Amino acid sequence: MSKLILGLTGGIGSGKTTVTNAFAKLGVNIIDADIIAREVVALGSPALKSIAQHFGKNYLLADGQLNRKLLRQKVFSDETSKQWLNSLLHPLIRTAIIIQTKEATSPYCILVAPLLIENQLLKLVNRVLVIDVLEQTQIARTMRRDGNSEEQVKSVMASQISRNNRLAAADDIINNDTATFAEIEILVAKLDKKYLTLTKMH
């Protein structure tokens, strides 16, 4: 029997972490695409060496780690660089995700990926859970959390798939506009029961 893999996604500031933590409390294994994306360019990794060779040594910090801020600025403003970086990193990230989903020990596992749809990771999951909030909620939360300007938040949102397209890909939706953590836990507990039932049928 193959494992049920749930893809969890949502725009910036939608509260993915809150929902993920509620699932983790129930013992569900979480595979985080953002953490994997950091691990594949960790100190000493082949991908980090490739980045330094391609973009130059100034894309490394003094301690040899990746200068994320500089690289982010570069790929944000240069489509060719972005495509080069994606073609380097996406296969590595995908491979690591597949390995981690196979190693998961809970009846079903969750792949958390902000760019689940954009980065063609849908093929790796059986169902999609979208954490949905109004766009003004995204902006307000992210400005409060990261201290970013409204323009910065909007530019990140513009690089992500639209809310409507994200919702169109959803099998399940949690509206996280005004929910308290206690309310989220109740919604997650209901979904957990549903997924455990689906696991038996999968």
mmCIF file of N, CA, C and O in Angstrom, residues 20 35 39 50 53 61 134 157 164 168 201:
data_model
loop_
_atom_site.group_PDB
_atom_site.id
_atom_site.type_symbol
_atom_site.label_atom_id
_atom_site.label_comp_id
_atom_site.label_asym_id
_atom_site.label_seq_id
_atom_site.Cartn_x
_atom_site.Cartn_y
_atom_site.Cartn_z
ATOM 1 N N THR A 20 0.520 23.576 10.049
ATOM 2 C CA THR A 20 1.497 22.476 10.044
ATOM 3 C C THR A 20 1.800 22.026 11.469
ATOM 4 O O THR A 20 1.870 20.823 11.747
ATOM 5 N N ILE A 35 12.872 23.972 4.128
ATOM 6 C CA ILE A 35 14.033 23.450 4.873
ATOM 7 C C ILE A 35 14.937 22.663 3.921
ATOM 8 O O ILE A 35 16.158 22.821 3.921
ATOM 9 N N GLU A 39 18.850 23.060 2.858
ATOM 10 C CA GLU A 39 19.815 21.964 3.054
ATOM 11 C C GLU A 39 20.613 21.654 1.790
ATOM 12 O O GLU A 39 21.799 21.324 1.872
ATOM 13 N N SER A 50 28.569 25.032 -7.098
ATOM 14 C CA SER A 50 28.104 25.407 -8.444
ATOM 15 C C SER A 50 27.642 26.860 -8.482
ATOM 16 O O SER A 50 27.918 27.583 -9.443
ATOM 17 N N GLN A 53 30.655 29.137 -8.389
ATOM 18 C CA GLN A 53 31.348 29.118 -9.682
ATOM 19 C C GLN A 53 30.580 29.926 -10.727
ATOM 20 O O GLN A 53 31.163 30.645 -11.523
ATOM 21 N N LEU A 61 29.025 34.250 1.907
ATOM 22 C CA LEU A 61 29.346 35.092 3.059
ATOM 23 C C LEU A 61 30.765 34.773 3.529
ATOM 24 O O LEU A 61 31.377 33.807 3.063
ATOM 25 N N LEU A 134 -7.608 36.238 2.942
ATOM 26 C CA LEU A 134 -7.776 37.383 2.042
ATOM 27 C C LEU A 134 -6.414 38.021 1.768
ATOM 28 O O LEU A 134 -5.527 37.972 2.627
ATOM 29 N N MET A 157 4.092 38.355 -3.352
ATOM 30 C CA MET A 157 2.788 37.799 -3.724
ATOM 31 C C MET A 157 2.660 37.703 -5.251
ATOM 32 O O MET A 157 2.101 36.741 -5.773
ATOM 33 N N ASN A 164 -6.905 32.622 -6.686
ATOM 34 C CA ASN A 164 -7.927 31.840 -7.395
ATOM 35 C C ASN A 164 -7.368 30.557 -7.985
ATOM 36 O O ASN A 164 -7.980 29.489 -7.900
ATOM 37 N N ALA A 168 -8.204 26.711 -6.958
ATOM 38 C CA ALA A 168 -8.675 25.777 -7.995
ATOM 39 C C ALA A 168 -7.968 24.427 -7.895
ATOM 40 O O ALA A 168 -8.518 23.399 -8.301
ATOM 41 N N MET A 201 -8.034 3.550 2.402
ATOM 42 C CA MET A 201 -8.592 3.269 1.079
ATOM 43 C C MET A 201 -7.533 3.409 -0.021
ATOM 44 O O MET A 201 -7.712 2.921 -1.129
#
